[in-house]
Structure formats: structure tokens, C-alpha cells
């Protein structure tokens, strides 16, 4: 297991405060957060490439905070691949084994292993500048894996790729995850990427760890407005919990409407309803089927390609994500009266510290 | 605008090339060959190339690590150190020669120290080398520093995480990626060393380097005797300079 304890880093204006993160053996942890949130700094701190102002990095219980990067057995793959431009792909892949003076036979065995895992045998004698984005990223991953690290760090490995390269590299990442069971920390600003790949997700923002949990937890049960917004929850309401008893259902009042919720959270002042959990109809909805049924005027229609976002003013405004087929069936127009409904289980309450 | 800029540039190019071209083209080939066969001229040219080469090797050994430190580390007083390195570019070279005498003269501390092991600087090859080194080493350090600065920090980071020590990272990543700038700096330093006159004439009038010989012949016999030596010096320096640059750029094309 890798444990980061009270990690503090200060670089220029950037300030990371008391970050605590645990990554279990064989786990694929995705660290997600907006650009400039400090994700790369955390990776470089784990690798020993960034000076710490405080805290510890523990690798399998051993404090490695004072160890130089070459003694940690932690590999890093950067967003822009960082292949050595003066070496061929094969020389790049074997770099780590050569500097460690590993026997030639072992070098050949490892080369064959990573090359077949990433399907890059045709690239071995190519020079990095002649490769496509996806090919470069796969070569950089092969180089990182060739030294058999205890921990693999991936810094936005898909961000600089075109959609085809992205799909290809993502598939390879899933392959690596399944076959090697290697402890991995992958950072990204893309929440969908985090959901698709992560065993667990750690949300970083404003120089601190905001929430760590399974994709399901982060997606459905954010514990702050920051995480809810980052998880594209869209419908975040400010209000008060009217009846709240631990373990029982409760009600949440916001802007003149009251939502029924399953969870009872004391002093909850925020409610989140994911837009894909809400149904919309031009005909009245049956009240018995869902605990929360409202009506209002359609105040916005936003085309997202495969899906559309409809906004209905209850008031307050609530966004509903529907498929294009549903849209054709519904045929909504601005100003039209619409009925919306969602179950109490779709309402997630939490307390946002507003101090 | 483009036309005006081109015209201004052409005027400057003409200013730089016409005097040199005129001097070369106006020379009588027979006199040039005679001069080339003159043992004193040959010895002066060989000494100039050789001394500049020694100065460049010393500059490379001591200057490359300093260039690396300046490119890759931040420390208090870094700007001051960079200013110190460029000092020889702004002080008159005759003054630099006098300053060197105050350190390497036989009655001064470095002169005495080296004198104890039989190395003297006044009127010797050693004097020519230190004069050339002093005035030309900024070219090497500045160029090498720019080269190291262009090496992406992440390439060095990756090398470290793959198991390379600082030394291995320097030798296998930073140096090979900066070598073109380092070689370019070496060529510049060597070329600048060859052309040095002011500092050399103060520290070591003898043995005579080619620029000193040109001056001596001009002073003693006049322009007609100085010119062939100058032309031969220019031709040799230009040939070597162009060959090295071509070698460097051919590598880049690959």
C-alpha cells in the first residue's frame, strides 16, 4: 500500500495543504480535479521529484520521503509522453534496465513482455518524433512498465490524444490493469475517464483532497458542492432539512419546493439530484410511482449531441438529461408546461460548510 | 516594411563581408603561396589554432558543468554569476590582458604557484592560452547553458524514476540532448580564441600568434606585408569553421 500523510507542497503561488491519500496494493486509483488543482505535484511528490514542505510518503509501510527517485521503484508517464527524442523506441523502453545494468537476457525477456502487452512490436526501431500521439503514449507506458515498478504514476495519459488514440490507449490501460494488477495512480481532469478506469477516485481541488471513494460514491454521494459540480451533478439546491432523523427519510425545503429524500443527514443544507435520475413528461405523472413530482415551464433546451439537457423551472430550475429518442417522443418547446419526477432515493443530502 | 528591413539588413551584410572579400580577392596568389610557405607564418598560424584549441578544451572541462548548474538550478546570486561570466565581453581586451598579468604575472600569486611547477605565462604558450580562455569562454558557457535549458525537465525526471542516478541522467539524457549547443559553443569559443589580439599581445607578445604577426608586419613593413598573413589566417579559420558548422547541421538533418 502507498500512503501519503499530511503532504504539503509550496511552489510559487501553488500551495497543497495536508493531503492524505491511501492507495491499496493492486488498486487503480484515479485522482481527478480541475487543471491547476495540484494533481501533477502530488504525483511528482510521490515519485520524489518535487521537494516537500511537509508530510511523508510511505511505500508498503516504509518511509521513502528521503529516498531519491532512482531508489523508489516508482515509474511515471507524463501527458506528453516524455520519450527521449535521441533514442529509438526500443532504446527508450530498455533505458531503465540498462542504467540498472540488468542482464541482456532479462532485458530481452522484459522487452518482449511489455511489447506484446501494448502491441507495439512494429514501433521498436522508430524514432519518437515519427510516432502518432497514441503510439508515443504506448511506448512511454512500455518504458515505465519494463522496470517492473511497485507503483505506476500516470499523469493525464489520455488528455493530449485524438479520439482514436484515446480509445486505443484507454483499452491498453484496462488491459494493463487486468493483467498486471499493478498499483496505479492515474491523474486526470476528465471525470468520465475517472469513472471508466478507477477502482477508487480521489477528487482534488483548491490545493486539498476533497473526497475519496468508489466511483459510485463520488458519482452519487458527493460530500461537497465542489465534488458535486465536478461530478456533473448539475442540480445542486441550497436549502434546509425540514425533518431529519438518522436512518429515516426526511424532507428538504428549497426555494418554495420540498423534496422527499431517503437519507437523513443532520443539518444538511444542500441537496443533489443527478439530471439523468429525473424523468420529464408533457403529461401529468402518477404521484404514487415517485415521491417527488412537480410541474413547471420549460426554460431551456441544450443539445449535447447524443443527449439533450432540458431545464424546467419548478421553480427553482432543474435540469433533466434525456436521450435523443426521448426528445423526439417528447417534442418539447420553450415555455411549454412539463411534469418532472424523481424518487426519494435520487435525492442526496449533505452539509456544505459555508464558513 | 519587409522591403525596408531587407534593405537595412543588406547594408549591414555588405559592411561585414565587403572588407573581408576585398582583402581576399585583391591578394596576389603568388604572394599568398610564398607567404604560406614562410616558416614564421606557418608557425604563427599553427600556434594560434593550437592555443585556441587548448583554451577551448579547458573551457569545455570547466565551463560545461557551470553551464549545467546555471541552466538547471536556482540559487542566490545566480544573476550576479551570469553577469560575471559575461564580463569579458564588455571589458576592453587589452585591459583584460593587464588584469591577467596581475594574477598570472611571475610576481603574482597564481604566477608564483604555477611557476613553482615550471609553468610560466608571460611570453609563453600558457599566457596565450589564458588570454584566449579569458576572452572567449563566455561564448561556450552561454551556448551550453541555453542548450541545457532547452532540455525538458520531465525527460530528466523520467530518467530518474527509471533508476538513473544524477550522473547517469546527465550523461545519458541532458548532455546528449544539449550537445549541439555545447559543440556550437565550443566552435564559437575556438573561433573567438583564434581572432584574439588585445589580451594576447599584453600577456604574450612572443611566441607570436597569427593576429600578433599581422600587427607586427603591419607596424614594421606596412599594409602589403601584413595582408597576405591576414588572408591566410582568414581562409584557414573560415575553412575549419564552415566544416565544423556543416558537420553540426548535417547531424541535425538526421
Coordinates of C-alpha atoms in Angstrom, one line a residue:
Chain A
X1 CA 0.0 0.0 0.0
X2 CA 1.1 3.6 -0.6
X3 CA 0.2 6.1 1.9
X4 CA 0.6 9.9 1.6
X5 CA 0.5 11.5 5.0
X6 CA -0.1 15.3 5.5
X7 CA 1.6 16.1 2.3
X8 CA 2.4 19.8 1.9
X9 CA 4.0 21.4 -1.1
X10 CA 4.5 25.0 -1.9
X11 CA 5.7 26.0 -5.4
X12 CA 5.3 29.7 -6.3
X13 CA 1.6 30.6 -5.8
X14 CA 0.6 26.9 -5.6
X15 CA 0.0 25.6 -2.1
X16 CA -1.0 22.0 -1.4
X17 CA -2.2 21.5 2.2
X18 CA -2.2 18.3 4.3
X19 CA -3.1 15.8 1.6
X20 CA -3.8 12.3 2.9
X21 CA -4.3 9.5 0.4
X22 CA -4.1 5.7 0.7
X23 CA -3.7 3.5 -2.4
X24 CA -4.0 -0.2 -1.8
X25 CA -1.9 -2.9 -3.4
X26 CA -3.1 -3.7 -6.9
X27 CA -5.5 -0.8 -6.8
X28 CA -6.1 1.6 -9.8
X29 CA -6.7 5.0 -8.1
X30 CA -7.8 7.9 -10.3
X31 CA -7.0 11.3 -8.9
X32 CA -9.4 13.8 -10.6
X33 CA -9.6 17.5 -10.4
X34 CA -9.5 20.7 -12.4
X35 CA -6.4 22.0 -14.1
X36 CA -4.1 23.6 -11.6
X37 CA -5.5 21.6 -8.7
X38 CA -2.1 20.1 -7.8
X39 CA -2.5 16.6 -9.2
X40 CA 0.8 16.6 -11.0
X41 CA 2.6 18.0 -7.9
X42 CA 1.2 15.1 -5.9
X43 CA 2.4 12.6 -8.4
X44 CA 5.9 14.2 -8.6
X45 CA 6.0 14.2 -4.8
X46 CA 5.2 10.5 -4.6
X47 CA 8.0 9.9 -7.2
X48 CA 10.5 12.0 -5.2
X49 CA 10.8 14.6 -8.0
X50 CA 9.3 17.5 -6.1
X51 CA 10.6 18.9 -2.8
X52 CA 8.1 18.6 0.1
X53 CA 7.5 21.3 2.7
X54 CA 5.9 18.7 5.0
X55 CA 4.5 15.2 5.2
X56 CA 5.5 11.7 4.4
X57 CA 5.3 9.2 1.6
X58 CA 5.1 5.6 2.8
X59 CA 5.6 2.7 0.4
X60 CA 4.4 -0.6 1.9
X61 CA 4.9 0.8 5.3
X62 CA 8.4 2.1 4.6
X63 CA 9.1 5.8 4.7
X64 CA 10.5 6.7 1.3
X65 CA 10.3 10.5 1.8
X66 CA 14.0 10.9 1.9
X67 CA 14.8 8.4 -0.9
X68 CA 16.0 9.7 -4.3
X69 CA 13.7 8.9 -7.3
X70 CA 16.0 6.3 -8.6
X71 CA 15.7 4.2 -5.4
X72 CA 11.9 4.2 -5.2
X73 CA 10.8 1.8 -7.9
X74 CA 8.1 4.2 -9.0
X75 CA 7.6 4.9 -12.7
X76 CA 5.9 8.0 -14.1
X77 CA 4.3 8.5 -17.5
X78 CA 3.6 12.1 -18.4
X79 CA 0.8 13.6 -20.5
X80 CA 3.2 14.5 -23.3
X81 CA 4.9 11.0 -23.0
X82 CA 8.4 12.5 -22.5
X83 CA 10.1 9.9 -24.7
X84 CA 13.9 10.5 -25.1
X85 CA 14.0 12.0 -28.6
X86 CA 17.6 11.0 -29.2
X87 CA 16.8 7.3 -28.7
X88 CA 14.7 4.8 -30.7
X89 CA 11.5 3.3 -29.1
X90 CA 13.4 0.1 -28.2
X91 CA 16.3 2.1 -26.6
X92 CA 13.7 4.2 -24.7
X93 CA 11.9 1.0 -23.4
X94 CA 15.2 -0.5 -22.3
X95 CA 16.6 2.7 -20.7
X96 CA 15.7 1.7 -17.2
X97 CA 17.1 -1.8 -17.4
X98 CA 20.3 -0.5 -19.0
X99 CA 21.0 2.1 -16.3
X100 CA 20.3 -0.6 -13.7
X101 CA 22.7 -2.9 -15.5
X102 CA 20.2 -5.7 -15.9
X103 CA 21.5 -8.8 -17.8
X104 CA 20.9 -8.8 -21.6
X105 CA 18.7 -11.9 -21.5
X106 CA 16.5 -10.4 -18.8
X107 CA 16.3 -7.2 -20.9
X108 CA 15.1 -9.2 -23.9
X109 CA 12.5 -11.1 -21.8
X110 CA 11.1 -7.8 -20.4
X111 CA 11.1 -6.1 -23.8
X112 CA 9.1 -9.0 -25.3
X113 CA 6.7 -8.9 -22.4
X114 CA 5.8 -5.2 -22.5
X115 CA 5.9 -5.0 -26.3
X116 CA 3.3 -7.8 -26.6
X117 CA 1.2 -6.3 -23.7
X118 CA 1.0 -3.0 -25.6
X119 CA 1.1 -4.4 -29.1
X120 CA 4.0 -2.1 -30.3
X121 CA 6.4 -4.6 -31.9
X122 CA 6.2 -2.6 -35.2
X123 CA 7.4 0.6 -33.5
X124 CA 10.6 -0.6 -31.9
X125 CA 13.1 0.8 -34.4
X126 CA 11.2 4.1 -34.9
X127 CA 12.3 7.4 -33.6
X128 CA 9.8 9.1 -31.2
X129 CA 9.2 12.2 -33.3
X130 CA 7.9 10.0 -36.1
X131 CA 5.2 8.4 -33.9
X132 CA 1.5 9.3 -33.5
X133 CA 0.2 10.6 -30.1
X134 CA -1.2 7.2 -29.2
X135 CA 1.9 5.3 -30.3
X136 CA 4.1 7.6 -28.2
X137 CA 1.9 7.1 -25.2
X138 CA 2.0 3.3 -25.5
X139 CA 5.8 3.4 -25.9
X140 CA 6.1 5.6 -22.8
X141 CA 3.9 3.1 -20.9
X142 CA 6.1 0.2 -22.1
X143 CA 9.2 2.1 -20.9
X144 CA 7.6 2.7 -17.5
X145 CA 6.4 -1.0 -17.1
X146 CA 9.7 -2.5 -18.3
X147 CA 11.4 -1.8 -15.0
X148 CA 8.6 -3.7 -13.1
X149 CA 7.8 -0.8 -10.8
X150 CA 6.0 -1.2 -7.5
X151 CA 3.8 1.8 -8.4
X152 CA 2.9 3.3 -11.7
X153 CA 2.0 7.0 -11.9
X154 CA 0.1 8.2 -15.0
X155 CA -0.1 12.0 -15.5
X156 CA -3.1 12.7 -17.8
X157 CA -2.1 9.9 -20.2
X158 CA -5.1 10.4 -22.4
X159 CA -5.5 14.2 -22.5
X160 CA -3.3 15.0 -25.4
X161 CA -4.7 12.3 -27.7
X162 CA -7.2 12.4 -30.5
X163 CA -10.4 10.3 -30.0
X164 CA -9.0 7.3 -31.8
X165 CA -5.7 7.3 -29.9
X166 CA -7.5 7.9 -26.7
X167 CA -9.7 4.9 -27.2
X168 CA -6.7 2.7 -28.1
X169 CA -4.6 3.8 -25.1
X170 CA -7.6 3.5 -22.7
X171 CA -8.1 0.0 -23.9
X172 CA -4.4 -0.7 -23.2
X173 CA -4.8 0.8 -19.7
X174 CA -7.7 -1.6 -19.0
X175 CA -5.5 -4.5 -20.3
X176 CA -2.6 -3.5 -18.0
X177 CA -5.0 -3.1 -15.1
X178 CA -6.5 -6.6 -15.6
X179 CA -3.3 -8.5 -16.4
X180 CA -0.6 -6.9 -14.2
X181 CA -2.7 -5.9 -11.2
X182 CA -0.2 -3.1 -10.7
X183 CA -0.8 -0.4 -8.1
X184 CA -1.5 2.7 -10.2
X185 CA -2.3 6.3 -9.6
X186 CA -3.7 8.0 -12.7
X187 CA -4.5 11.7 -12.7
X188 CA -6.9 13.4 -15.0
X189 CA -9.3 16.3 -15.2
X190 CA -11.8 14.2 -17.0
X191 CA -14.5 12.8 -14.7
X192 CA -15.8 10.2 -17.3
X193 CA -12.2 8.9 -17.6
X194 CA -12.1 8.5 -13.9
X195 CA -15.4 6.6 -13.7
X196 CA -14.3 4.3 -16.6
X197 CA -10.9 3.4 -15.1
X198 CA -10.8 3.9 -11.4
X199 CA -11.3 1.3 -8.7
X200 CA -11.4 4.3 -6.5
X201 CA -11.5 8.1 -7.2
X202 CA -9.8 10.8 -5.3
X203 CA -11.1 14.4 -6.0
X204 CA -8.5 17.1 -5.6
X205 CA -9.4 20.8 -5.7
X206 CA -8.2 24.1 -4.3
X207 CA -5.0 22.5 -3.1
X208 CA -6.6 19.8 -1.0
X209 CA -8.2 16.4 -1.1
X210 CA -11.9 17.0 -1.3
X211 CA -13.2 13.4 -1.3
X212 CA -12.0 9.8 -1.8
X213 CA -14.3 6.9 -2.6
X214 CA -15.6 4.4 -5.1
X215 CA -16.8 5.8 -8.4
X216 CA -20.4 5.1 -7.2
X217 CA -19.8 7.1 -4.0
X218 CA -18.3 10.1 -5.8
X219 CA -20.9 10.0 -8.6
X220 CA -24.0 9.6 -6.4
X221 CA -22.9 10.7 -2.9
X222 CA -20.7 13.8 -3.2
X223 CA -20.0 15.3 0.1
X224 CA -19.3 18.9 -1.1
X225 CA -20.6 21.3 -3.7
X226 CA -17.1 21.2 -5.4
X227 CA -17.3 17.4 -5.8
X228 CA -20.9 17.5 -6.9
X229 CA -20.2 20.1 -9.6
X230 CA -17.1 18.2 -10.7
X231 CA -19.2 15.0 -11.0
X232 CA -21.5 17.0 -13.2
X233 CA -24.5 16.6 -10.8
X234 CA -25.9 19.9 -12.2
X235 CA -28.9 20.1 -9.9
X236 CA -27.5 21.4 -6.6
X237 CA -30.0 23.0 -4.4
X238 CA -29.4 25.2 -1.3
X239 CA -31.9 24.9 1.5
X240 CA -32.7 23.4 4.9
X241 CA -33.6 19.9 6.1
X242 CA -37.1 20.2 7.5
X243 CA -37.4 16.8 9.2
X244 CA -34.2 15.0 9.9
X245 CA -33.9 11.8 11.9
X246 CA -30.9 9.5 11.5
X247 CA -31.8 6.4 9.4
X248 CA -35.2 7.7 8.4
X249 CA -36.4 9.6 5.4
X250 CA -36.5 13.4 5.6
X251 CA -37.6 16.4 3.6
X252 CA -35.5 19.2 2.1
X253 CA -37.0 22.6 1.5
X254 CA -35.5 24.9 -1.2
X255 CA -37.0 27.9 -2.9
X256 CA -40.6 27.1 -2.1
X257 CA -40.5 23.4 -3.1
X258 CA -39.9 20.4 -0.8
X259 CA -38.1 17.3 -1.8
X260 CA -38.5 13.9 -0.1
X261 CA -35.2 12.2 0.5
X262 CA -34.3 8.7 1.8
X263 CA -31.2 9.6 3.7
X264 CA -31.4 11.6 6.9
X265 CA -28.4 13.9 7.2
X266 CA -28.4 16.2 10.2
X267 CA -28.2 19.9 9.3
X268 CA -27.9 19.1 5.6
X269 CA -28.0 22.4 3.6
X270 CA -27.5 21.0 0.1
X271 CA -29.5 18.6 -2.0
X272 CA -28.2 17.0 -5.2
X273 CA -30.4 15.4 -7.8
X274 CA -28.5 13.9 -10.8
X275 CA -30.1 15.1 -14.1
X276 CA -30.2 11.5 -15.5
X277 CA -32.3 10.4 -12.5
X278 CA -35.2 12.8 -13.3
X279 CA -38.0 11.9 -15.7
X280 CA -39.8 14.5 -17.7
X281 CA -43.2 14.3 -19.4
X282 CA -45.7 16.6 -21.1
X283 CA -48.5 14.6 -19.4
X284 CA -49.1 14.6 -15.6
X285 CA -47.0 11.9 -13.8
X286 CA -48.6 9.3 -11.5
X287 CA -47.9 10.5 -8.0
X288 CA -47.7 7.0 -6.4
X289 CA -44.7 5.9 -8.5
X290 CA -42.3 8.6 -7.4
X291 CA -42.1 10.6 -4.1
X292 CA -41.2 13.8 -5.9
X293 CA -43.5 15.0 -8.6
X294 CA -43.6 18.7 -9.8
X295 CA -44.6 20.7 -12.8
X296 CA -43.2 23.8 -14.3
X297 CA -42.3 25.6 -17.6
X298 CA -39.5 24.5 -19.9
X299 CA -37.0 27.3 -19.7
X300 CA -34.0 25.8 -21.6
X301 CA -33.2 23.1 -24.1
X302 CA -29.5 22.4 -24.7
X303 CA -28.4 20.0 -27.4
X304 CA -25.4 17.8 -26.3
X305 CA -25.3 15.6 -29.4
X306 CA -26.3 12.1 -28.3
X307 CA -28.2 13.6 -25.3
X308 CA -30.1 16.8 -24.5
X309 CA -30.5 18.8 -21.4
X310 CA -34.0 20.1 -20.6
X311 CA -34.4 22.8 -17.9
X312 CA -37.7 23.1 -16.1
X313 CA -38.5 25.9 -13.7
X314 CA -40.2 24.4 -10.7
X315 CA -39.0 27.0 -9.6
X316 CA -36.1 26.5 -8.8
X317 CA -34.7 25.4 -12.2
X318 CA -34.0 21.6 -12.5
X319 CA -32.0 20.0 -15.4
X320 CA -33.1 16.7 -16.9
X321 CA -30.8 14.7 -19.2
X322 CA -32.7 12.8 -21.9
X323 CA -31.7 10.7 -24.9
X324 CA -32.4 12.0 -28.5
X325 CA -35.1 9.3 -28.9
X326 CA -36.9 10.5 -25.7
X327 CA -36.6 14.1 -27.1
X328 CA -38.2 13.1 -30.4
X329 CA -41.0 11.4 -28.5
X330 CA -41.4 14.3 -26.1
X331 CA -41.1 17.1 -28.7
X332 CA -40.6 19.9 -26.0
X333 CA -40.7 23.6 -26.8
X334 CA -39.6 26.5 -24.7
X335 CA -42.3 27.8 -22.4
X336 CA -44.3 24.6 -22.6
X337 CA -45.7 23.1 -19.3
X338 CA -43.8 19.9 -18.3
X339 CA -44.0 17.4 -15.4
X340 CA -40.9 16.2 -13.7
X341 CA -40.5 13.4 -11.2
X342 CA -37.7 11.6 -9.3
X343 CA -37.7 9.1 -6.5
X344 CA -36.6 10.0 -2.9
X345 CA -33.6 7.7 -3.5
X346 CA -32.4 10.2 -6.2
X347 CA -32.1 13.0 -3.6
X348 CA -28.7 13.1 -1.9
X349 CA -28.3 15.5 1.0
X350 CA -25.0 16.8 2.5
X351 CA -23.8 19.6 4.7
X352 CA -21.7 22.2 2.9
X353 CA -19.5 24.2 5.2
X354 CA -20.2 27.8 4.3
X355 CA -17.9 29.4 6.8
Chain B
X1 CA 8.1 47.2 -44.1
X2 CA 9.6 43.9 -45.3
X3 CA 11.5 45.7 -48.1
X4 CA 12.9 48.3 -45.7
X5 CA 14.1 45.6 -43.3
X6 CA 15.7 43.7 -46.1
X7 CA 17.5 46.8 -47.3
X8 CA 18.8 47.6 -43.8
X9 CA 19.9 44.0 -43.4
X10 CA 21.7 44.0 -46.8
X11 CA 23.6 47.2 -45.9
X12 CA 24.9 45.6 -42.7
X13 CA 25.7 42.3 -44.5
X14 CA 27.7 44.3 -47.1
X15 CA 29.5 46.1 -44.3
X16 CA 30.5 42.8 -42.8
X17 CA 31.5 40.9 -46.0
X18 CA 32.9 43.6 -48.4
X19 CA 36.2 44.4 -46.5
X20 CA 37.0 40.7 -45.9
X21 CA 36.1 39.7 -49.5
X22 CA 38.0 42.7 -51.0
X23 CA 41.1 41.8 -49.0
X24 CA 41.0 38.2 -50.0
X25 CA 40.2 38.8 -53.7
X26 CA 42.7 41.6 -54.1
X27 CA 45.6 39.4 -52.9
X28 CA 48.1 38.2 -55.5
X29 CA 48.0 34.3 -55.5
X30 CA 51.8 34.1 -55.9
X31 CA 52.5 36.2 -52.8
X32 CA 49.9 34.2 -50.9
X33 CA 51.7 31.0 -51.7
X34 CA 55.0 32.5 -50.8
X35 CA 53.6 33.7 -47.5
X36 CA 52.0 30.3 -46.9
X37 CA 55.4 28.7 -47.3
X38 CA 57.0 31.2 -44.9
X39 CA 58.0 29.2 -41.8
X40 CA 57.3 32.1 -39.4
X41 CA 53.8 32.5 -40.8
X42 CA 53.1 28.8 -40.6
X43 CA 54.4 28.6 -37.1
X44 CA 52.2 31.5 -36.0
X45 CA 49.1 30.1 -37.6
X46 CA 49.7 26.6 -36.1
X47 CA 50.3 28.2 -32.7
X48 CA 47.1 30.2 -32.9
X49 CA 45.0 27.2 -33.8
X50 CA 46.7 25.0 -31.2
X51 CA 46.5 27.5 -28.4
X52 CA 42.8 28.3 -29.2
X53 CA 42.1 24.5 -29.1
X54 CA 43.8 24.1 -25.7
X55 CA 41.8 27.1 -24.4
X56 CA 38.6 25.5 -25.7
X57 CA 39.3 22.1 -24.1
X58 CA 39.9 23.9 -20.8
X59 CA 36.8 25.9 -21.3
X60 CA 34.8 22.8 -22.0
X61 CA 36.0 20.9 -18.9
X62 CA 35.4 23.8 -16.5
X63 CA 32.6 25.6 -18.4
X64 CA 30.1 22.8 -19.2
X65 CA 29.4 21.8 -15.5
X66 CA 28.9 25.5 -14.7
X67 CA 26.6 26.0 -17.7
X68 CA 24.6 22.9 -16.4
X69 CA 24.3 24.4 -12.9
X70 CA 23.2 27.8 -14.3
X71 CA 20.6 26.1 -16.5
X72 CA 19.1 23.7 -14.0
X73 CA 19.4 25.2 -10.6
X74 CA 18.3 28.3 -8.9
X75 CA 20.5 29.9 -6.2
X76 CA 21.0 33.2 -4.6
X77 CA 23.3 35.4 -6.7
X78 CA 22.7 33.4 -9.9
X79 CA 22.2 36.6 -11.9
X80 CA 25.4 38.0 -10.5
X81 CA 27.3 34.9 -11.6
X82 CA 25.8 35.2 -15.1
X83 CA 27.0 38.8 -15.2
X84 CA 30.5 37.8 -14.1
X85 CA 30.7 35.2 -16.9
X86 CA 29.8 37.8 -19.5
X87 CA 32.2 40.4 -18.0
X88 CA 35.0 39.6 -20.6
X89 CA 32.5 40.5 -23.4
X90 CA 32.3 44.1 -22.1
X91 CA 35.8 45.0 -20.9
X92 CA 38.4 46.0 -23.4
X93 CA 40.6 43.1 -24.2
X94 CA 43.9 45.0 -23.6
X95 CA 42.6 45.8 -20.1
X96 CA 41.8 42.0 -19.7
X97 CA 45.4 41.3 -20.6
X98 CA 46.6 43.7 -18.0
X99 CA 44.2 42.2 -15.4
X100 CA 45.5 38.7 -16.2
X101 CA 49.1 39.9 -15.7
X102 CA 48.2 41.0 -12.2
X103 CA 47.2 37.4 -11.4
X104 CA 49.4 35.3 -13.6
X105 CA 52.5 37.6 -13.8
X106 CA 55.6 35.9 -12.3
X107 CA 55.5 38.1 -9.2
X108 CA 51.8 37.5 -8.5
X109 CA 50.2 34.6 -6.6
X110 CA 48.9 32.4 -9.5
X111 CA 52.1 33.1 -11.5
X112 CA 54.2 32.1 -8.5
X113 CA 52.1 29.0 -7.8
X114 CA 52.3 27.8 -11.4
X115 CA 55.9 28.9 -11.6
X116 CA 56.8 26.5 -8.8
X117 CA 55.7 23.6 -11.1
X118 CA 57.6 25.1 -14.0
X119 CA 54.7 26.7 -15.8
X120 CA 55.1 30.3 -16.8
X121 CA 52.6 32.5 -18.5
X122 CA 54.5 35.6 -19.5
X123 CA 55.6 35.3 -23.2
X124 CA 54.7 31.7 -23.4
X125 CA 52.1 29.3 -24.8
X126 CA 50.5 29.2 -21.4
X127 CA 50.0 33.0 -21.5
X128 CA 48.4 32.9 -24.9
X129 CA 46.0 30.1 -23.7
X130 CA 44.9 32.0 -20.6
X131 CA 44.4 35.2 -22.6
X132 CA 42.3 33.3 -25.2
X133 CA 40.4 31.4 -22.5
X134 CA 39.5 34.6 -20.6
X135 CA 38.0 36.4 -23.5
X136 CA 36.3 33.5 -25.3
X137 CA 34.9 31.3 -22.6
X138 CA 31.6 33.3 -22.2
X139 CA 30.6 32.1 -25.7
X140 CA 30.9 28.4 -24.6
X141 CA 29.1 28.8 -21.3
X142 CA 26.3 30.9 -22.7
X143 CA 25.7 28.5 -25.5
X144 CA 25.9 25.4 -23.4
X145 CA 23.6 26.9 -20.8
X146 CA 21.0 27.7 -23.5
X147 CA 21.3 24.1 -24.6
X148 CA 20.8 22.6 -21.2
X149 CA 17.8 25.0 -20.6
X150 CA 16.1 23.6 -23.6
X151 CA 16.2 20.0 -22.2
X152 CA 12.8 19.3 -20.9
X153 CA 12.9 18.8 -17.1
X154 CA 10.4 15.9 -17.5
X155 CA 12.8 13.9 -19.6
X156 CA 15.3 14.1 -16.7
X157 CA 12.5 13.3 -14.2
X158 CA 11.5 10.2 -16.2
X159 CA 15.2 9.0 -16.3
X160 CA 15.5 9.4 -12.5
X161 CA 12.3 7.4 -11.9
X162 CA 13.6 4.6 -14.3
X163 CA 16.5 4.2 -12.0
X164 CA 19.2 6.5 -13.4
X165 CA 21.4 8.3 -10.9
X166 CA 22.0 12.1 -11.3
X167 CA 25.3 11.2 -13.2
X168 CA 23.6 8.7 -15.5
X169 CA 20.8 11.2 -16.2
X170 CA 23.4 13.9 -17.1
X171 CA 25.4 11.6 -19.3
X172 CA 22.6 9.7 -21.0
X173 CA 19.9 12.4 -21.3
X174 CA 20.9 16.0 -20.5
X175 CA 24.3 16.0 -22.3
X176 CA 23.3 14.2 -25.5
X177 CA 20.3 16.5 -25.8
X178 CA 22.3 19.6 -25.3
X179 CA 25.4 18.5 -27.2
X180 CA 24.6 20.5 -30.3
X181 CA 24.5 23.8 -28.4
X182 CA 27.6 22.7 -26.5
X183 CA 29.5 21.9 -29.7
X184 CA 28.3 25.1 -31.2
X185 CA 29.6 27.0 -28.1
X186 CA 33.0 25.2 -28.5
X187 CA 33.3 26.2 -32.1
X188 CA 32.4 29.8 -31.2
X189 CA 34.9 29.8 -28.4
X190 CA 37.6 28.4 -30.6
X191 CA 36.9 30.9 -33.4
X192 CA 36.9 33.8 -30.9
X193 CA 40.2 32.5 -29.4
X194 CA 41.9 32.4 -32.9
X195 CA 40.9 36.0 -33.5
X196 CA 42.1 37.3 -30.1
X197 CA 44.7 40.0 -30.2
X198 CA 44.3 42.6 -27.4
X199 CA 44.7 40.3 -24.4
X200 CA 47.3 38.1 -26.1
X201 CA 49.7 40.9 -27.1
X202 CA 49.8 42.1 -23.5
X203 CA 50.4 38.7 -21.9
X204 CA 52.5 37.0 -24.6
X205 CA 53.9 39.0 -27.4
X206 CA 56.1 36.0 -28.1
X207 CA 55.8 33.3 -29.3
X208 CA 53.8 35.2 -31.9
X209 CA 50.3 34.2 -32.8
X210 CA 48.9 35.0 -36.3
X211 CA 47.0 38.1 -35.2
X212 CA 50.1 39.5 -33.5
X213 CA 52.2 38.6 -36.5
X214 CA 49.7 40.5 -38.8
X215 CA 50.1 43.5 -36.4
X216 CA 53.9 43.2 -36.3
X217 CA 54.3 43.1 -40.1
X218 CA 51.8 46.0 -40.5
X219 CA 53.8 48.1 -38.0
X220 CA 57.2 47.1 -39.4
X221 CA 56.7 46.7 -43.1
X222 CA 53.3 48.2 -43.9
X223 CA 49.9 47.0 -45.2
X224 CA 51.2 45.0 -48.2
X225 CA 53.2 42.6 -46.0
X226 CA 50.5 42.3 -43.3
X227 CA 47.7 41.5 -45.8
X228 CA 48.8 38.0 -47.1
X229 CA 49.2 36.8 -43.5
X230 CA 45.8 38.1 -42.6
X231 CA 44.2 36.5 -45.7
X232 CA 45.8 33.1 -45.0
X233 CA 44.6 33.3 -41.4
X234 CA 41.1 34.1 -42.5
X235 CA 41.0 31.4 -45.1
X236 CA 42.2 28.7 -42.7
X237 CA 39.9 29.8 -39.9
X238 CA 36.9 30.1 -42.3
X239 CA 37.5 26.6 -43.8
X240 CA 37.7 24.9 -40.4
X241 CA 34.7 27.0 -39.1
X242 CA 32.5 26.1 -42.1
X243 CA 33.4 22.4 -42.0
X244 CA 32.6 22.2 -38.3
X245 CA 29.3 24.0 -38.8
X246 CA 28.4 21.8 -41.7
X247 CA 29.1 18.7 -39.6
X248 CA 26.9 20.0 -36.9
X249 CA 24.0 20.8 -39.2
X250 CA 24.3 17.5 -41.0
X251 CA 23.7 15.8 -37.7
X252 CA 20.6 18.0 -37.2
X253 CA 19.1 17.0 -40.5
X254 CA 19.2 13.4 -39.5

